[in-house]
């Protein structure tokens, strides 16, 4: 037998086995079932990489409110970020309306805060500002400058970022004409029943830091 | 698909590899139950790598934090219990699978010419696996981990001349502590897995060079058809891939049953004393090794002299390496060697009995049987050169017997 005829003998063998359709269906069904099973196994394996319970437990923090005098602030580390709680006086709250024409987003249309904080005070209770003190420009920590005229002659009080000069009002709303694009983020929080503590639980999912 | 394969093939021998190692790798047509365990070992290696990487994402290698980090894997990490139980069950079942795989080699003479090197690589894999298991055993830093770490490093310290230095390099400290754990992680998660992966590849390359043995122990490559392929061979893919997938299915049922219903396996897979943290001031009341190393431990305890005991231990591990040169009988399979078959059966029972004794408390009553069994273990290897020359054999078929 020469080479050519032996090749003919090979190609003369039937290419498809009997019941080719059934075989293909069974192979596909097996592969599909295997894929579903594999997906079920992968879910717990990938989820095991998520932050564990101890990390999540450390993710919430409570801040005592009684030591914070009117006009004062407390900044605590929370989820590796500075969290500021400001006790605002009625005079400070009055400045919020006065600066509104100078603000980029005075009505808080960008979801940088939970819906219940979408107001001029950006808070659940007007006197308490609870905010992530991270500049939305490049993640610096803005300085708290409550005194009138401390940053500029017409300054009514707010936050001043030392890195690139971004300015925010006393609700963390950003001014026009500065590098920062958005208001600073307000996290999800709630007050204890006696209003002596505030519990900060998580970032508002739609808000962006920097 | 076709164009992509062609593109790859011009740059990398993809299709050639698939052909030579799968679709046109001809394996004997009479593989039986004993031939499941090679592919199962590969499967367990893969699950150990995956679950190990996930454990490493949460494990903290320090004397203070290790035990608690393992507890937090069990309670705080999402699905952490599942990942850890997969890893602990996988460790024990790795040895189950490897022991059955090795027994297959003893039964059918798979270590004989031309497969000596294949066998040597295989035994080297087994020795590496023992090291891998030992380093992993110490990492959770429960009290059994700690004392296991102590005992084995002090065995190494007893090696003449270099032992003391070797033990201090292993421990990285005067005792077993944080420096030990940090380097054991390096050995357990980097050095030995890499070594195992290379050895597995070498093992497979050697296998495909010499071809698989079979229960009859006859060479299928001595009878070729017109196309130059073994008459009694069938392509590995699809025939044996499908057979192995069935084996994988049965294996996974057993694996999952243990993971979900008996993860500690009555103290065999995770020891009871390892549920309390390492305590250098308190030895557990009974120090017993993991079941897969228990036969060697029984041998060690059977000898009253420390140096001799450790010598015996090393000899017991080295003996299987010599098997291809101890057995002189040209007949491979125990099917046609009735005397050798009984020797293998007694050898396996000896190991099981030694394993059982190794896991019992050290009581004097078990010393005489342990010594008899120790003698039986070495008698297998020592008598083989003589028995293999004198034993009667049944006629070996020219080709794989019809069944």
Coordinates of C-alpha atoms in Angstrom, one line a residue:
Chain A
X1 CA 0.0 0.0 0.0
X2 CA 1.6 3.3 -1.0
X3 CA 1.2 6.5 1.0
X4 CA -1.7 8.0 -1.0
X5 CA -3.9 5.0 -0.8
X6 CA -3.3 4.6 2.9
X7 CA -4.4 8.2 3.4
X8 CA -7.5 7.4 1.3
X9 CA -8.2 4.5 3.6
X10 CA -8.0 6.8 6.6
X11 CA -10.3 9.5 5.1
X12 CA -12.7 6.7 4.0
X13 CA -13.5 6.1 7.7
X14 CA -16.8 7.7 8.7
X15 CA -16.1 11.2 10.1
X16 CA -19.3 11.4 12.2
X17 CA -20.2 8.6 14.7
X18 CA -23.7 7.1 14.8
X19 CA -26.3 9.4 16.5
X20 CA -24.1 12.4 16.0
X21 CA -26.9 14.7 17.0
X22 CA -27.6 13.0 20.2
X23 CA -23.9 12.8 21.1
X24 CA -23.5 16.5 20.5
X25 CA -26.6 17.2 22.6
X26 CA -25.3 15.1 25.5
X27 CA -21.8 16.7 25.3
X28 CA -23.3 20.2 25.3
X29 CA -25.7 19.3 28.2
X30 CA -22.8 17.9 30.2
X31 CA -20.6 20.9 29.5
X32 CA -23.4 23.3 30.4
X33 CA -24.1 21.5 33.7
X34 CA -20.4 21.5 34.4
X35 CA -20.2 25.2 33.8
X36 CA -23.2 25.9 36.1
X37 CA -21.6 23.7 38.8
X38 CA -18.2 25.5 38.4
X39 CA -19.9 28.9 38.7
X40 CA -21.5 27.7 42.0
X41 CA -18.1 26.7 43.3
X42 CA -16.4 30.0 42.1
X43 CA -18.9 32.2 44.0
X44 CA -17.9 31.2 47.6
X45 CA -14.2 31.1 46.6
X46 CA -14.3 34.7 45.2
X47 CA -16.5 35.9 48.0
X48 CA -14.0 34.7 50.6
X49 CA -11.7 37.5 49.4
X50 CA -14.2 40.2 50.5
X51 CA -13.5 42.2 53.7
X52 CA -14.2 39.8 56.6
X53 CA -16.5 40.4 59.6
X54 CA -13.8 42.0 61.7
X55 CA -12.9 44.5 59.0
X56 CA -16.6 45.3 58.6
X57 CA -17.1 45.6 62.4
X58 CA -14.2 48.1 62.5
X59 CA -15.8 49.9 59.5
X60 CA -18.4 51.6 61.7
X61 CA -17.5 54.2 64.3
X62 CA -19.4 56.3 67.0
X63 CA -18.5 59.8 68.0
X64 CA -19.6 61.3 71.3
X65 CA -21.3 64.7 70.7
X66 CA -21.4 66.2 74.2
X67 CA -17.7 67.2 74.3
X68 CA -18.1 69.2 71.1
X69 CA -18.8 72.8 72.1
X70 CA -20.8 75.0 69.6
X71 CA -18.4 76.2 66.8
X72 CA -15.9 73.4 67.6
X73 CA -15.1 70.2 65.6
X74 CA -13.8 66.7 66.2
X75 CA -12.0 64.7 63.5
X76 CA -11.6 61.0 64.0
X77 CA -10.0 58.3 61.7
X78 CA -12.7 56.3 60.1
X79 CA -12.0 53.7 57.4
X80 CA -8.5 55.2 57.0
X81 CA -10.1 58.6 56.3
X82 CA -10.6 61.7 58.4
X83 CA -14.2 62.1 59.5
X84 CA -15.2 65.5 60.8
X85 CA -18.1 66.3 63.1
X86 CA -18.8 70.0 63.4
X87 CA -21.1 71.6 66.0
X88 CA -22.4 74.6 64.0
X89 CA -23.8 77.8 65.7
X90 CA -26.9 79.6 64.4
X91 CA -24.5 82.3 63.0
X92 CA -22.5 79.7 61.1
X93 CA -25.7 78.2 59.7
X94 CA -26.8 81.7 58.5
X95 CA -23.7 82.0 56.3
X96 CA -24.8 79.0 54.3
X97 CA -27.6 80.9 52.5
X98 CA -25.4 84.0 51.9
X99 CA -22.7 82.1 49.9
X100 CA -25.1 80.1 47.7
X101 CA -24.6 82.2 44.5
X102 CA -20.9 81.5 44.7
X103 CA -21.2 77.7 44.9
X104 CA -20.8 75.2 42.1
X105 CA -23.6 72.9 43.3
X106 CA -25.6 74.8 46.0
X107 CA -28.6 72.4 45.8
X108 CA -26.5 69.3 46.1
X109 CA -27.7 67.8 42.9
X110 CA -24.6 65.6 42.6
X111 CA -25.3 62.6 44.9
X112 CA -22.4 63.3 47.3
X113 CA -24.8 62.8 50.3
X114 CA -27.6 60.4 51.3
X115 CA -31.0 61.7 50.0
X116 CA -32.1 62.6 53.6
X117 CA -29.1 65.0 53.7
X118 CA -29.9 66.7 50.4
X119 CA -30.5 70.1 51.9
X120 CA -28.6 73.4 52.6
X121 CA -27.1 72.0 55.8
X122 CA -26.2 68.6 54.2
X123 CA -27.1 66.9 57.5
X124 CA -29.8 65.2 59.4
X125 CA -29.9 67.9 62.1
X126 CA -28.8 71.5 61.0
X127 CA -26.3 72.1 63.8
X128 CA -24.4 68.8 63.2
X129 CA -22.2 68.4 60.1
X130 CA -20.9 64.8 59.7
X131 CA -18.6 64.7 56.7
X132 CA -15.7 62.9 55.2
X133 CA -13.0 65.5 55.2
X134 CA -11.4 64.6 51.9
X135 CA -11.0 67.2 49.2
X136 CA -12.7 66.0 46.0
X137 CA -9.7 67.3 43.9
X138 CA -6.8 65.2 44.9
X139 CA -7.6 63.6 48.3
X140 CA -6.0 66.2 50.6
X141 CA -7.5 67.0 54.0
X142 CA -8.9 70.6 53.8
X143 CA -8.4 72.8 56.9
X144 CA -11.3 73.8 59.0
X145 CA -11.4 77.7 58.8
X146 CA -14.6 78.9 60.7
X147 CA -13.5 82.4 61.5
X148 CA -14.7 85.2 59.2
X149 CA -11.9 86.7 57.1
X150 CA -9.4 84.0 58.0
X151 CA -8.9 82.8 54.4
X152 CA -9.7 86.0 52.5
X153 CA -11.3 89.4 53.3
X154 CA -14.8 88.3 52.4
X155 CA -14.4 84.7 53.8
X156 CA -17.5 83.7 55.9
X157 CA -16.1 80.4 57.2
X158 CA -15.7 77.0 55.7
X159 CA -12.9 74.6 54.5
X160 CA -9.7 75.5 52.7
X161 CA -7.6 72.9 51.1
X162 CA -3.9 73.6 51.6
X163 CA -2.8 71.6 48.6
X164 CA -4.4 73.4 45.6
X165 CA -6.5 76.0 47.3
X166 CA -10.0 74.5 46.9
X167 CA -12.7 76.2 49.0
X168 CA -15.8 74.8 50.6
X169 CA -18.5 76.4 52.7
X170 CA -19.4 75.3 56.2
X171 CA -21.6 72.5 54.7
X172 CA -18.7 71.2 52.6
X173 CA -20.2 72.6 49.4
X174 CA -17.5 73.5 46.9
X175 CA -17.0 77.1 45.6
X176 CA -16.9 78.0 41.9
X177 CA -13.5 78.7 40.3
X178 CA -11.4 76.2 42.4
X179 CA -9.9 72.9 41.2
X180 CA -12.2 70.6 43.3
X181 CA -15.2 69.3 41.1
X182 CA -17.7 68.2 43.8
X183 CA -19.0 68.8 47.3
X184 CA -17.2 66.7 49.9
X185 CA -18.9 63.4 50.7
X186 CA -21.4 62.9 53.5
X187 CA -21.4 59.3 54.9
X188 CA -24.4 57.3 56.1
X189 CA -24.9 58.0 59.8
X190 CA -27.6 58.1 62.5
X191 CA -27.9 59.6 66.0
X192 CA -28.4 57.6 69.1
X193 CA -31.8 58.0 70.8
X194 CA -30.5 60.4 73.4
X195 CA -28.7 62.3 70.7
X196 CA -25.4 62.1 72.7
X197 CA -23.7 60.0 70.0
X198 CA -23.5 59.8 66.2
X199 CA -22.8 56.4 64.6
X200 CA -21.2 56.5 61.2
X201 CA -21.8 53.2 59.4
X202 CA -20.7 53.4 55.7
X203 CA -19.9 55.6 52.8
X204 CA -23.0 56.6 50.8
X205 CA -22.6 54.2 47.8
X206 CA -23.1 56.9 45.1
X207 CA -20.7 59.4 46.6
X208 CA -17.2 59.8 45.3
X209 CA -14.1 60.8 47.3
X210 CA -11.5 62.1 44.9
Chain B
X1 CA -11.3 29.2 16.5
X2 CA -9.5 27.5 13.6
X3 CA -7.7 30.7 12.6
X4 CA -6.7 31.4 16.2
X5 CA -5.3 27.8 16.6
X6 CA -3.4 28.3 13.3
X7 CA -2.0 31.6 14.5
X8 CA -0.9 30.0 17.8
X9 CA 0.5 26.9 16.1
X10 CA 2.9 29.0 14.0
X11 CA 4.3 30.4 17.2
X12 CA 3.8 27.6 19.8
X13 CA 3.4 23.8 19.3
X14 CA -0.2 23.9 20.7
X15 CA -1.8 21.4 18.4
X16 CA 1.3 19.2 18.5
X17 CA 1.1 19.0 22.3
X18 CA -2.6 18.2 22.2
X19 CA -2.0 15.5 19.6
X20 CA 1.0 13.9 21.3
X21 CA -0.2 14.1 24.8
X22 CA -4.0 13.7 24.4
X23 CA -5.7 12.7 21.1
X24 CA -2.8 10.6 19.8
X25 CA -1.3 9.5 23.1
X26 CA -2.1 5.8 23.0
X27 CA -2.7 4.2 26.4
X28 CA -3.3 0.5 27.0
X29 CA -7.0 -0.4 26.6
X30 CA -7.2 -2.4 29.9
X31 CA -6.8 0.4 32.5
X32 CA -8.8 -0.5 35.6
X33 CA -9.8 1.1 39.0
X34 CA -6.1 1.6 40.0
X35 CA -5.6 4.0 37.1
X36 CA -7.9 6.7 38.4
X37 CA -5.4 8.1 40.9
X38 CA -2.9 9.9 38.7
X39 CA -5.5 12.3 37.4
X40 CA -7.1 12.6 40.8
X41 CA -3.7 13.6 42.3
X42 CA -3.5 16.3 39.6
X43 CA -7.0 17.5 40.6
X44 CA -6.2 17.7 44.3
X45 CA -3.0 19.5 43.5
X46 CA -5.1 22.1 41.6
X47 CA -7.7 22.5 44.5
X48 CA -4.8 22.8 47.0
X49 CA -3.2 25.6 45.0
X50 CA -6.5 27.5 44.6
X51 CA -7.7 27.1 48.2
X52 CA -4.2 27.8 49.4
X53 CA -4.0 31.1 47.6
X54 CA -7.4 32.1 49.2
X55 CA -6.2 31.1 52.7
X56 CA -3.0 33.0 52.2
X57 CA -5.1 36.1 51.6
X58 CA -6.2 36.0 55.3
X59 CA -3.4 34.1 57.1
X60 CA -0.9 36.0 59.3
X61 CA 2.4 34.2 59.8
X62 CA 3.4 35.2 63.4
X63 CA 3.4 33.4 66.6
X64 CA 1.0 35.9 68.1
X65 CA -1.5 36.2 65.2
X66 CA -1.4 32.9 63.3
X67 CA -3.8 30.9 65.5
X68 CA -6.3 33.8 65.7
X69 CA -6.1 34.5 62.0
X70 CA -7.0 30.9 61.3
X71 CA -9.9 31.2 63.7
X72 CA -11.0 34.4 62.0
X73 CA -10.9 32.5 58.6
X74 CA -13.3 30.0 60.2
X75 CA -15.7 32.6 61.7
X76 CA -15.2 36.0 60.1
X77 CA -14.2 35.4 56.5
X78 CA -17.1 34.8 54.1
X79 CA -16.9 31.1 53.2
X80 CA -13.6 30.9 55.0
X81 CA -14.6 27.7 56.7
X82 CA -15.3 26.1 53.3
X83 CA -12.0 27.2 51.9
X84 CA -10.1 25.9 54.9
X85 CA -11.9 22.6 55.0
X86 CA -11.3 22.1 51.3
X87 CA -7.6 22.7 52.0
X88 CA -7.4 20.3 55.1
X89 CA -9.5 17.6 53.4
X90 CA -7.5 18.0 50.2
X91 CA -4.3 17.6 52.2
X92 CA -5.4 14.2 53.6
X93 CA -7.0 13.0 50.4
X94 CA -3.9 14.0 48.5
X95 CA -2.1 11.3 50.5
X96 CA -4.9 8.8 50.1
X97 CA -4.8 9.3 46.3
X98 CA -0.9 9.2 46.2
X99 CA -0.7 6.0 48.3
X100 CA -3.2 4.3 46.0
X101 CA -1.3 5.6 43.0
X102 CA 2.0 4.2 44.4
X103 CA 0.4 0.9 45.4
X104 CA -0.7 0.6 41.7
X105 CA 3.0 0.9 40.8
X106 CA 3.9 -1.9 43.3
X107 CA 1.1 -4.1 42.0
X108 CA 1.8 -3.9 38.3
X109 CA 5.6 -3.4 38.4
X110 CA 5.3 0.2 37.0
X111 CA 8.7 1.0 38.4
X112 CA 10.5 -1.5 36.1
X113 CA 12.5 -0.9 33.0
X114 CA 11.9 1.4 31.0
X115 CA 10.0 3.4 33.7
X116 CA 12.8 3.6 36.4
X117 CA 13.1 7.4 36.0
X118 CA 9.4 7.9 36.0
X119 CA 9.3 6.0 39.3
X120 CA 12.2 8.0 40.8
X121 CA 10.5 11.3 39.9
X122 CA 7.3 9.9 41.4
X123 CA 8.9 9.0 44.7
X124 CA 10.7 12.4 44.8
X125 CA 7.2 13.9 44.4
X126 CA 6.0 11.9 47.4
X127 CA 8.9 13.1 49.5
X128 CA 8.2 16.7 48.5
X129 CA 4.6 16.2 49.3
X130 CA 5.6 15.0 52.8
X131 CA 7.6 18.2 53.3
X132 CA 4.7 20.3 51.9
X133 CA 2.3 18.6 54.3
X134 CA 4.6 19.1 57.3
X135 CA 5.2 22.8 56.7
X136 CA 1.5 23.3 56.2
X137 CA 0.7 21.4 59.4
X138 CA 2.7 23.9 61.5
X139 CA 1.2 27.0 60.0
X140 CA -2.2 27.2 62.0
X141 CA 0.0 27.2 65.1
X142 CA -2.4 25.2 67.3
X143 CA -0.7 23.2 70.0
X144 CA -0.2 20.1 67.9
X145 CA 1.2 22.3 65.1
X146 CA 3.7 23.7 67.6
X147 CA 4.8 20.4 69.0
X148 CA 4.9 18.8 65.6
X149 CA 7.2 21.6 64.5
X150 CA 9.4 21.0 67.6
X151 CA 9.6 17.3 67.1
X152 CA 10.4 17.3 63.4
X153 CA 13.0 20.1 63.6
X154 CA 14.7 18.2 66.5
X155 CA 14.8 15.1 64.3
X156 CA 16.6 17.1 61.7
X157 CA 18.9 18.5 64.5
X158 CA 20.0 14.9 65.1
X159 CA 21.5 14.5 61.6
X160 CA 25.3 14.1 62.1
X161 CA 27.5 17.2 61.5
X162 CA 25.1 19.5 59.7
X163 CA 21.9 18.8 61.7
X164 CA 22.2 21.5 64.3
X165 CA 22.9 24.2 61.6
X166 CA 20.1 22.8 59.4
X167 CA 17.6 22.9 62.2
X168 CA 18.5 26.5 63.2
X169 CA 18.2 27.5 59.5
X170 CA 14.7 25.8 59.4
X171 CA 13.5 27.4 62.6
X172 CA 15.2 30.7 62.1
X173 CA 15.3 31.0 65.9
X174 CA 16.2 29.0 69.0
X175 CA 12.7 27.6 69.2
X176 CA 9.7 27.4 66.9
X177 CA 8.2 31.0 66.7
X178 CA 7.5 33.8 64.4
X179 CA 10.7 33.4 62.3
X180 CA 9.8 29.8 61.8
X181 CA 6.3 30.6 60.6
X182 CA 7.4 33.3 58.2
X183 CA 9.9 30.9 56.5
X184 CA 7.5 28.0 56.6
X185 CA 5.0 30.1 54.7
X186 CA 7.8 30.7 52.1
X187 CA 8.5 26.9 51.9
X188 CA 4.8 25.9 52.0
X189 CA 3.4 28.4 49.6
X190 CA 6.3 29.1 47.2
X191 CA 9.3 26.7 47.3
X192 CA 7.5 23.3 47.5
X193 CA 4.5 24.1 45.3
X194 CA 6.9 25.3 42.6
X195 CA 9.0 22.2 43.0
X196 CA 5.9 20.0 42.9
X197 CA 4.7 21.7 39.8
X198 CA 8.1 21.1 38.0
X199 CA 8.3 17.5 39.2
X200 CA 4.7 16.8 38.1
X201 CA 5.5 18.2 34.6
X202 CA 8.7 16.1 34.5
X203 CA 6.7 13.0 35.7
X204 CA 4.2 13.5 32.9
X205 CA 6.9 14.1 30.3
X206 CA 8.7 10.9 31.4
X207 CA 5.3 9.0 31.3
X208 CA 4.5 10.1 27.8
X209 CA 8.1 9.2 26.7
X210 CA 7.9 5.6 27.9
X211 CA 4.1 5.1 27.7
X212 CA 1.8 3.9 30.4
X213 CA 2.2 0.4 32.0
X214 CA -1.0 -1.6 32.5
X215 CA -2.4 -4.4 34.7
X216 CA -0.9 -7.1 32.5
X217 CA 2.5 -5.4 32.5
X218 CA 3.1 -6.1 28.8
X219 CA 4.4 -3.4 26.5
X220 CA 1.7 -2.3 24.0
X221 CA 4.3 -0.6 21.9
X222 CA 5.7 -4.0 20.8
X223 CA 2.6 -4.6 18.6
X224 CA 1.9 -1.8 16.2
X225 CA -0.7 -1.5 13.5
X226 CA -0.3 -0.3 9.9
X227 CA -0.3 3.3 11.1
X228 CA 2.4 2.7 13.6
X229 CA 0.1 2.9 16.6
X230 CA -0.2 0.2 19.3
X231 CA -2.9 -2.3 18.5
X232 CA -3.9 -2.6 22.1
X233 CA -3.8 1.1 22.7
X234 CA -6.7 3.7 22.6
X235 CA -6.3 7.5 22.4
X236 CA -6.1 9.0 25.9
X237 CA -8.6 11.6 24.7
X238 CA -11.6 11.0 24.6
X239 CA -11.5 7.5 26.1
X240 CA -9.5 8.0 29.3
X241 CA -10.5 11.7 29.8
X242 CA -14.1 10.5 30.0
X243 CA -13.1 7.6 32.3
X244 CA -11.1 10.0 34.5
X245 CA -14.1 12.4 34.6
X246 CA -16.2 9.6 36.0
X247 CA -13.5 9.0 38.6
X248 CA -13.5 12.8 39.4
X249 CA -17.3 12.6 39.9
X250 CA -17.0 9.8 42.5
X251 CA -14.0 11.4 44.1
X252 CA -15.8 14.7 44.5
X253 CA -18.8 13.0 46.2
X254 CA -16.4 11.6 48.8
X255 CA -14.5 14.9 49.1
X256 CA -17.7 17.0 49.6
X257 CA -19.1 14.4 52.1
X258 CA -16.0 14.9 54.2
X259 CA -15.9 18.7 53.8
X260 CA -19.5 19.2 54.7
X261 CA -20.2 16.4 57.2
X262 CA -17.0 15.3 58.8
X263 CA -14.2 17.9 58.1
X264 CA -12.1 16.9 61.1
X265 CA -12.7 13.2 60.2
X266 CA -12.8 12.2 63.9
X267 CA -9.5 13.9 64.7
X268 CA -7.7 12.3 61.8
X269 CA -7.7 15.2 59.3
X270 CA -7.7 18.1 61.9
X271 CA -6.5 17.0 65.3
X272 CA -8.4 17.8 68.4
X273 CA -5.4 19.3 70.2
X274 CA -4.9 21.7 67.4
X275 CA -8.1 23.6 68.4
X276 CA -6.1 25.2 71.3
X277 CA -3.3 27.7 70.6
X278 CA 0.4 26.9 70.6
X279 CA 1.7 26.6 74.1
X280 CA 5.5 26.2 74.5
X281 CA 5.0 25.3 78.2
X282 CA 2.4 22.5 77.7
X283 CA 2.9 19.4 75.6
X284 CA -0.4 17.8 74.5
X285 CA -1.0 14.6 76.5
X286 CA -0.6 12.4 73.3
X287 CA 1.7 13.6 70.5
X288 CA 0.6 11.7 67.4
X289 CA 1.5 12.6 63.9
X290 CA -0.8 13.2 61.0
X291 CA -2.1 9.8 59.8
X292 CA -0.2 9.9 56.5
X293 CA 3.1 10.1 58.4
X294 CA 2.2 7.7 61.2
X295 CA 4.0 4.6 59.8
X296 CA 7.3 6.5 59.9
X297 CA 6.6 7.7 63.4
X298 CA 5.9 4.2 64.6
X299 CA 9.3 3.1 63.1
X300 CA 11.0 6.0 64.9
X301 CA 9.5 5.0 68.2
X302 CA 10.3 1.3 67.7
X303 CA 14.0 1.9 68.0
X304 CA 15.5 2.7 71.4
X305 CA 18.5 4.6 70.1
X306 CA 17.9 8.1 68.8
X307 CA 20.5 8.2 66.1
X308 CA 19.7 4.7 64.8
X309 CA 16.0 5.5 64.9
X310 CA 16.5 8.5 62.7
X311 CA 18.8 6.5 60.4
X312 CA 16.0 3.9 60.1
X313 CA 13.5 6.6 59.3
X314 CA 15.6 7.9 56.4
X315 CA 16.3 4.4 55.2
X316 CA 12.5 3.7 55.1
X317 CA 12.0 6.8 53.0
X318 CA 14.9 6.1 50.6
X319 CA 14.0 2.3 50.1
X320 CA 11.3 2.9 47.5
X321 CA 13.8 4.8 45.3
X322 CA 15.8 1.6 45.0
X323 CA 12.9 -0.6 44.0
X324 CA 13.7 -0.7 40.2
X325 CA 17.1 -2.2 41.0
X326 CA 16.0 -4.5 43.8
X327 CA 13.5 -6.4 41.6
X328 CA 15.2 -8.5 39.0
X329 CA 12.2 -10.4 37.7
X330 CA 11.5 -9.6 34.0
X331 CA 7.7 -10.1 34.7
X332 CA 6.2 -6.8 35.7
X333 CA 2.6 -7.5 36.9
X334 CA 1.8 -9.2 40.1
X335 CA -0.9 -10.9 38.2
X336 CA 1.7 -13.4 37.0
X337 CA 3.8 -13.4 40.1
X338 CA 1.9 -15.1 42.9
X339 CA 4.7 -14.9 45.5
X340 CA 5.4 -11.2 44.8
X341 CA 1.6 -10.5 45.0
X342 CA 1.5 -11.8 48.5
X343 CA 4.6 -9.9 49.4
X344 CA 2.9 -6.6 48.3
X345 CA -0.3 -7.5 50.3
X346 CA 1.8 -8.2 53.4
X347 CA 3.7 -5.0 52.8
X348 CA 0.5 -2.9 52.6
X349 CA -0.9 -4.5 55.7
X350 CA 2.4 -3.9 57.5
X351 CA 2.2 -0.2 56.6
X352 CA -1.5 0.0 57.8
X353 CA -0.6 -1.7 61.1
X354 CA 2.5 0.6 61.5
X355 CA 0.2 3.6 60.8
X356 CA -2.3 2.4 63.5
X357 CA 0.5 1.9 66.0
X358 CA 2.0 5.3 65.2
X359 CA -1.3 7.0 66.2
X360 CA -1.6 5.2 69.5
X361 CA -0.1 6.5 72.7
X362 CA 3.5 5.4 73.3
X363 CA 2.8 2.3 75.5
X364 CA 5.4 -0.5 76.0
X365 CA 3.0 -3.2 75.0
X366 CA 3.0 -2.0 71.4
X367 CA 6.8 -2.0 71.2
X368 CA 7.3 -5.7 70.2
X369 CA 4.6 -5.7 67.4
X370 CA 6.1 -2.4 66.1
X371 CA 9.5 -4.0 65.9
X372 CA 8.2 -7.0 64.1
X373 CA 6.4 -4.7 61.6
X374 CA 9.5 -2.6 61.1
X375 CA 11.4 -5.8 60.3
X376 CA 8.7 -6.8 57.8
X377 CA 8.8 -3.4 56.1
X378 CA 12.5 -3.7 55.4
X379 CA 12.2 -7.5 54.7
X380 CA 10.1 -6.6 51.6
X381 CA 12.9 -4.6 50.1
X382 CA 15.8 -6.8 51.3
X383 CA 14.2 -10.1 50.2
X384 CA 13.1 -8.8 46.8
X385 CA 16.5 -9.3 45.0
X386 CA 16.5 -13.0 46.0
X387 CA 12.8 -13.7 45.7
X388 CA 12.5 -12.0 42.3
X389 CA 15.2 -14.3 40.9
X390 CA 13.8 -17.5 42.4
X391 CA 10.0 -17.1 42.4
X392 CA 7.8 -19.1 40.1
X393 CA 5.9 -17.0 37.5
X394 CA 2.7 -17.7 35.5
X395 CA 3.0 -17.4 31.7
X396 CA 2.7 -13.8 30.6
X397 CA 0.4 -13.2 27.6
X398 CA 2.1 -11.9 24.4
X399 CA -0.5 -9.1 24.2
X400 CA -3.1 -7.7 26.6
X401 CA -5.3 -10.6 27.6
X402 CA -8.9 -10.5 26.3
X403 CA -11.3 -9.5 29.0

